[in-house]
C-alpha atoms as a PDB file:
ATOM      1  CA  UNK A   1       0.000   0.000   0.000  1.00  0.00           C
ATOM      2  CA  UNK A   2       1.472   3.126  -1.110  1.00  0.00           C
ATOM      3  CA  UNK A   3      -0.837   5.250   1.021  1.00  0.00           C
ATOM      4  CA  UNK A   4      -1.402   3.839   4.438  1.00  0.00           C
ATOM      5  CA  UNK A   5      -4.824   5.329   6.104  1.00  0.00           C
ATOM      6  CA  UNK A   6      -5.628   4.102   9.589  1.00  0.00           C
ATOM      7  CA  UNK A   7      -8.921   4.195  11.462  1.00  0.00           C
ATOM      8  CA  UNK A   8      -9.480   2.875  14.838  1.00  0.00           C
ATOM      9  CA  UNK A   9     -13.692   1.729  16.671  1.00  0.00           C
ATOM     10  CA  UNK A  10     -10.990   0.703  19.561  1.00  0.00           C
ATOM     11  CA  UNK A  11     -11.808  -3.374  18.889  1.00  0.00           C
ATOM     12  CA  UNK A  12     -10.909  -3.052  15.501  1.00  0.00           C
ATOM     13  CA  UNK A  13      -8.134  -1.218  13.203  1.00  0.00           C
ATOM     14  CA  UNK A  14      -8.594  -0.312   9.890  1.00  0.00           C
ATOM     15  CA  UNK A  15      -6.075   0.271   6.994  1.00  0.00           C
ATOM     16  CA  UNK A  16      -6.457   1.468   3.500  1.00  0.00           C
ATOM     17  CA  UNK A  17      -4.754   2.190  -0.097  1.00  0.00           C
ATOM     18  CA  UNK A  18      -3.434   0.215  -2.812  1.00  0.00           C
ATOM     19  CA  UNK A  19      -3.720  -3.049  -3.873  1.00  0.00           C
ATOM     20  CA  UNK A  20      -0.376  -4.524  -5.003  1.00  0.00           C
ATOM     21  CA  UNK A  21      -1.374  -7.782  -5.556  1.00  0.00           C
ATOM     22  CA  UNK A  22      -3.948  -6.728  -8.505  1.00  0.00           C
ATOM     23  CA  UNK A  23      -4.578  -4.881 -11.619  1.00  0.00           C
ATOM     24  CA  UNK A  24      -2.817  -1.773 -10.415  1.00  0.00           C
ATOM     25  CA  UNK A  25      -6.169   0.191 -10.525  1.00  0.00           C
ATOM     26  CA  UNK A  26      -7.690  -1.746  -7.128  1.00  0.00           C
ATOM     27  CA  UNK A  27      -7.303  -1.218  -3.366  1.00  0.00           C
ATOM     28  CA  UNK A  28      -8.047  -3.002  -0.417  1.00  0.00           C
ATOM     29  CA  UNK A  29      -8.693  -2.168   3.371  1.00  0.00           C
ATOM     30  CA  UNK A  30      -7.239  -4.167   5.081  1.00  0.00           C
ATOM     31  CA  UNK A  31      -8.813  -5.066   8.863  1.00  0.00           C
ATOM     32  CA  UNK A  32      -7.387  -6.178  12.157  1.00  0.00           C
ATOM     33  CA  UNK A  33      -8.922  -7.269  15.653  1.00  0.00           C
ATOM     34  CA  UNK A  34      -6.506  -4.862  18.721  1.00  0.00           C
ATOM     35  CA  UNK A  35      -5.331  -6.496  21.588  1.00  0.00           C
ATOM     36  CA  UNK A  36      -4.875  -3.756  24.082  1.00  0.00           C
ATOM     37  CA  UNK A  37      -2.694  -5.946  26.332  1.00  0.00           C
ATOM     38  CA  UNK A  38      -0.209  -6.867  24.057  1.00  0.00           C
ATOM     39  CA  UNK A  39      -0.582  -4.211  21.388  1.00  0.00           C
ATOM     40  CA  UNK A  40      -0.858  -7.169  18.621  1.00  0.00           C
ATOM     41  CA  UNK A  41      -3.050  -6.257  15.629  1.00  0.00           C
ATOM     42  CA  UNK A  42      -4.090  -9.573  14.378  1.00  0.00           C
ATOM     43  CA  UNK A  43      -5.405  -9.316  10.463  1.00  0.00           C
ATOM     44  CA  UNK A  44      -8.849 -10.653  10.435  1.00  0.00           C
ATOM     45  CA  UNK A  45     -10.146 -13.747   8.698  1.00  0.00           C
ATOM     46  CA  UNK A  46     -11.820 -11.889   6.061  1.00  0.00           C
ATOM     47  CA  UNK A  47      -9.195  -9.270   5.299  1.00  0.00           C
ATOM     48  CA  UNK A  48      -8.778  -7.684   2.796  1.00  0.00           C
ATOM     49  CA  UNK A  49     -11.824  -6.735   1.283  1.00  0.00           C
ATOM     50  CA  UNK A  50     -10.894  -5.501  -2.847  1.00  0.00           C
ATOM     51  CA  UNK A  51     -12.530  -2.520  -3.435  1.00  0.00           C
ATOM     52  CA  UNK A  52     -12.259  -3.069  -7.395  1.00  0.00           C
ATOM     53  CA  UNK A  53     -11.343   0.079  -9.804  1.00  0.00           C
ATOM     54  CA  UNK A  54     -10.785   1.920  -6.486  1.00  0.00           C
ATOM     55  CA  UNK A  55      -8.259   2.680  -3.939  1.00  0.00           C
ATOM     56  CA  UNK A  56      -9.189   3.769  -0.345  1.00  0.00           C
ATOM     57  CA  UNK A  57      -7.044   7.192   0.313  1.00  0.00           C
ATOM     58  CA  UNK A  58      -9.153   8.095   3.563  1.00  0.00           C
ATOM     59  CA  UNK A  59     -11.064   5.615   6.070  1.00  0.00           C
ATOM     60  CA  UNK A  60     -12.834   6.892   8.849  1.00  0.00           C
ATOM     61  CA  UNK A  61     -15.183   4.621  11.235  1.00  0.00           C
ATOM     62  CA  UNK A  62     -18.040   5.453  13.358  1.00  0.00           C
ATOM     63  CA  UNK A  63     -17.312   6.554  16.783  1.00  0.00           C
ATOM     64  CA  UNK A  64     -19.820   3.953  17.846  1.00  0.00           C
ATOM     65  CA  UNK A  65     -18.528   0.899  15.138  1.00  0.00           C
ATOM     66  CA  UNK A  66     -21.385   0.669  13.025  1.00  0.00           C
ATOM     67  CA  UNK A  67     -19.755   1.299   9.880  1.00  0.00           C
ATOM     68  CA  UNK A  68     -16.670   3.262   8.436  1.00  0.00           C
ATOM     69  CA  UNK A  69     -16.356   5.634   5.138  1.00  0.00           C
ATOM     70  CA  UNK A  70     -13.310   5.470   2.403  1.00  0.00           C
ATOM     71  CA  UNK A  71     -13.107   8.262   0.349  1.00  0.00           C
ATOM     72  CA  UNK A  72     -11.833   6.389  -2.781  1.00  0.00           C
ATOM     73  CA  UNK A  73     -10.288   7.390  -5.753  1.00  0.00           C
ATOM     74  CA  UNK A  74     -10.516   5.417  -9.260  1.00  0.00           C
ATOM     75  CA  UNK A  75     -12.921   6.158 -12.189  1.00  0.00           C
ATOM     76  CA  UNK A  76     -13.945   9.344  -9.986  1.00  0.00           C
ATOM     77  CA  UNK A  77     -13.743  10.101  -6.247  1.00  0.00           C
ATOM     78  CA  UNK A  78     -16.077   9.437  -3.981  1.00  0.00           C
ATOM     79  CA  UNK A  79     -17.231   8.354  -0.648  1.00  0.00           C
ATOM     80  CA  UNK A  80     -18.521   4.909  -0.154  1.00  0.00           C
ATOM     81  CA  UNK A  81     -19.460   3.328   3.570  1.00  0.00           C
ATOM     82  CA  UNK A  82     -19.419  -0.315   4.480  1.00  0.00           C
ATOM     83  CA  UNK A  83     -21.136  -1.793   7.312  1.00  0.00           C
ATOM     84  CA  UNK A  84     -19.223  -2.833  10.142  1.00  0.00           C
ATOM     85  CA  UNK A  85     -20.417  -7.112  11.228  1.00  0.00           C
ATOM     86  CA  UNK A  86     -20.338  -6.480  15.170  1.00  0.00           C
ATOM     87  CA  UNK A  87     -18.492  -8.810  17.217  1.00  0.00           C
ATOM     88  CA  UNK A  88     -16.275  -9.854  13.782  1.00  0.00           C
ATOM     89  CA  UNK A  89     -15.193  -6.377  12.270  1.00  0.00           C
ATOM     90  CA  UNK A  90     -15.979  -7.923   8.734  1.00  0.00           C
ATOM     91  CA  UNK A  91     -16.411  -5.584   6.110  1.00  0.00           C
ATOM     92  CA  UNK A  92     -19.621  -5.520   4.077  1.00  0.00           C
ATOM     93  CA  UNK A  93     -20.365  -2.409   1.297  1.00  0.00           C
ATOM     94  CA  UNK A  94     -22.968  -0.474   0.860  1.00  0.00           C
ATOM     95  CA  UNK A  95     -24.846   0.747  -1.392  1.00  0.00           C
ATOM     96  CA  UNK A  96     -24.201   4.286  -0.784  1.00  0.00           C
ATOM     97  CA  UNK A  97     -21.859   6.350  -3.045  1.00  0.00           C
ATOM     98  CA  UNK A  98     -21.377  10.239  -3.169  1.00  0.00           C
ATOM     99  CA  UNK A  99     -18.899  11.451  -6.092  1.00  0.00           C
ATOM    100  CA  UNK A 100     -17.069  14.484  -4.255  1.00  0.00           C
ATOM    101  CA  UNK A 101     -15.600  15.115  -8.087  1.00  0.00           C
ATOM    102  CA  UNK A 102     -13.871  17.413  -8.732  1.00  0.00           C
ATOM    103  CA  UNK A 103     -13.049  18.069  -4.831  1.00  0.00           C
ATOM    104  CA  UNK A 104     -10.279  16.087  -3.067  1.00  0.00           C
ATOM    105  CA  UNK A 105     -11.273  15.346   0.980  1.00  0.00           C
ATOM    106  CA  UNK A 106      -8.177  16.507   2.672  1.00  0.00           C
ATOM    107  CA  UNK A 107      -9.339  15.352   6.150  1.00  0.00           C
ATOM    108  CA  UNK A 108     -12.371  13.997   8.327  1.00  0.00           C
ATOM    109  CA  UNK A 109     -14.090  13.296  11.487  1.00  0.00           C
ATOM    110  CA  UNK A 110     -17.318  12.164  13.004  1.00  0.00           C
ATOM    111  CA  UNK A 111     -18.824  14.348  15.648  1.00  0.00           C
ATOM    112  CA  UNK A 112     -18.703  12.493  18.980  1.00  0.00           C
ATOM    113  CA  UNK A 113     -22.577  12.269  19.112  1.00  0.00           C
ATOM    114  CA  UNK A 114     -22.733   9.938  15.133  1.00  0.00           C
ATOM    115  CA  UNK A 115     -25.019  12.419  13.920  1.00  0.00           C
ATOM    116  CA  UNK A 116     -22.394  14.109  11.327  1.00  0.00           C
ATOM    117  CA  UNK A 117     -19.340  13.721   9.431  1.00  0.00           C
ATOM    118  CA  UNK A 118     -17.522  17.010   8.787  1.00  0.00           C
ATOM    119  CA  UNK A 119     -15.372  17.127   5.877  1.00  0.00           C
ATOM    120  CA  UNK A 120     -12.493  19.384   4.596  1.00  0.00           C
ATOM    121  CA  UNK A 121     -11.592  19.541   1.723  1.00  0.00           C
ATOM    122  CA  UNK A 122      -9.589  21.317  -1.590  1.00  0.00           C
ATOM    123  CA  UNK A 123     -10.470  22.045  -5.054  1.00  0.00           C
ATOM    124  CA  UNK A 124      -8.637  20.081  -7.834  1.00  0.00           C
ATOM    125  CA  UNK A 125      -7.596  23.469  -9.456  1.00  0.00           C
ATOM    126  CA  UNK A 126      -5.588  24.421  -6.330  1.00  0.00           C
ATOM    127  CA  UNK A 127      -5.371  28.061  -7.541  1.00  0.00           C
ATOM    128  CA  UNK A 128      -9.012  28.550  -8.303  1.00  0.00           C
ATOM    129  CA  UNK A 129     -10.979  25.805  -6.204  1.00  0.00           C
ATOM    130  CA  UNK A 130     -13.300  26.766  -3.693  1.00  0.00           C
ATOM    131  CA  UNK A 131     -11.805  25.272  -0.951  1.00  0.00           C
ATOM    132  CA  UNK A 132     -14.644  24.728   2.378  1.00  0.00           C
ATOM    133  CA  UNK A 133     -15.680  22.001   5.000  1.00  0.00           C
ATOM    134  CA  UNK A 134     -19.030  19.955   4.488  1.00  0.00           C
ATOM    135  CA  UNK A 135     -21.420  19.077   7.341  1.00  0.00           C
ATOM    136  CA  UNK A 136     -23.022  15.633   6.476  1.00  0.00           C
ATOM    137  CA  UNK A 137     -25.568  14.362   8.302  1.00  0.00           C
ATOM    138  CA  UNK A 138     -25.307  10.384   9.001  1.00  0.00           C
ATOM    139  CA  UNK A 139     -28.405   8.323   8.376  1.00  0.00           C
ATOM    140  CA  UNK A 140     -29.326   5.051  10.338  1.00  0.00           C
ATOM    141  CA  UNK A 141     -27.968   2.655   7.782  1.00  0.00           C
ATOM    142  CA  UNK A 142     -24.492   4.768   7.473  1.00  0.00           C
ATOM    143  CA  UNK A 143     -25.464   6.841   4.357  1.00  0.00           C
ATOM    144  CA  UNK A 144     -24.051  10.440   4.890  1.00  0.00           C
ATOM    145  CA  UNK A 145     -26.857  12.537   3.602  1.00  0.00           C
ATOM    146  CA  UNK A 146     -26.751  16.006   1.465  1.00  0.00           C
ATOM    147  CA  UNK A 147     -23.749  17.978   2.488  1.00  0.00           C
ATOM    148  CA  UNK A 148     -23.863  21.954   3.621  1.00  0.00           C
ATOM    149  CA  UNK A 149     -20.462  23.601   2.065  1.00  0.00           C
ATOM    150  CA  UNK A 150     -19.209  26.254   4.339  1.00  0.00           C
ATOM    151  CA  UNK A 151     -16.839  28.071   1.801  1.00  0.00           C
ATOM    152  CA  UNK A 152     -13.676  29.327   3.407  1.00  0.00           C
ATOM    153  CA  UNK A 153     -10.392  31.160   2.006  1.00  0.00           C
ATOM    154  CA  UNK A 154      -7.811  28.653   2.535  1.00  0.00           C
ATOM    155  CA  UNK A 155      -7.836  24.837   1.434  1.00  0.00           C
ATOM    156  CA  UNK A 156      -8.361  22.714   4.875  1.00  0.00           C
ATOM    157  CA  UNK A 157      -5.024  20.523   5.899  1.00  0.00           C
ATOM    158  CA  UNK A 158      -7.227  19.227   8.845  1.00  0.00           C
ATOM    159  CA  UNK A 159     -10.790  19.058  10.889  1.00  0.00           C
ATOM    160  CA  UNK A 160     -11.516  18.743  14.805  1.00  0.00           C
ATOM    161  CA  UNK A 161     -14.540  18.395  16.566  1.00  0.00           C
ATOM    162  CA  UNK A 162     -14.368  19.618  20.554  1.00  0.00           C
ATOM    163  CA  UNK A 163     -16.278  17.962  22.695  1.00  0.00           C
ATOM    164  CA  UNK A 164     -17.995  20.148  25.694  1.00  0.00           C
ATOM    165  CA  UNK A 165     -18.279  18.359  28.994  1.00  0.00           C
ATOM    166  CA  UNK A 166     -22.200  17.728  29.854  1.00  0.00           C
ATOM    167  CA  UNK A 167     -22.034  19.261  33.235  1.00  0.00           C
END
């Protein structure tokens, strides 16, 4: 993998990029089970799942391990979400696909709540792009639903959500 993405639901660790082993167009994410004591990832049974005419640049999962998103690039770029198999961490897609074309996600996170994904991201003309972050709202099933573009000067290297304590 030439690009190495990780993505931790803290039972299971999630890598993503290129498929060597294939056409040269595919990627995989590869998937691992964490044992804290030890610090051993052990590669699942199932791993890795081919994503075909793709490769995985960014993977992010659910703060609660219901599913993650790869924003993939192949054909076009786009996000795609796969539903997380509790107690196994197997991999199953979805059918959900949103083409971010021409727009590159530069970085990602889930709000600590699961009710959004935020998104930053650049133009592909650097010079000209609108660059902006994206509010997505998550659906039940792990579909992130029409995006909001907040439109900002500068393209976004990275995204944080701050939590506030309840008290």
């Amino acid at each position: 993998m030439y690009q190495s993405v990780l993505c931790s639901t803290g039972i299971f660790l999630y890598a993503g990029g290129k498929d060597n082993s294939g056409n040269g167009q595919d990627g995989a994410i590869v998937s691992f089970s964490i044992n804290y004591s030890t610090g051993v990832l052990t590669e699942l049974p199932s791993s890795p799942l081919i994503t075909h005419e793709w490769q995985p640049w960014k993977v992010l999962a659910d703060t609660q391990t219901r599913f993650i998103w790869s924003w993939q690039v192949g054909l076009n770029r786009g996000i795609v979400a796969y539903d997380i198999t509790p107690g196994t961490g197997d991999l199953t897609p979805s059918a959900f696909f949103s083409q971010t074309d021409p727009d590159y996600v530069n970085a990602w996170v889930e709000d600590h709540r699961g009710k959004y994904v935020f998104t930053g991201y650049i133009g592909w003309d650097f010079l000209n792009g609108k660059p902006g972050v994206s509010s997505w709202p998550i659906s039940g099933n792990g579909d992130l639903l029409s995006q909001t573009i907040f439109f900002t000067k500068n393209p976004i290297g990275s995204v944080a959500v701050a939590r506030q304590s309840p008290n």
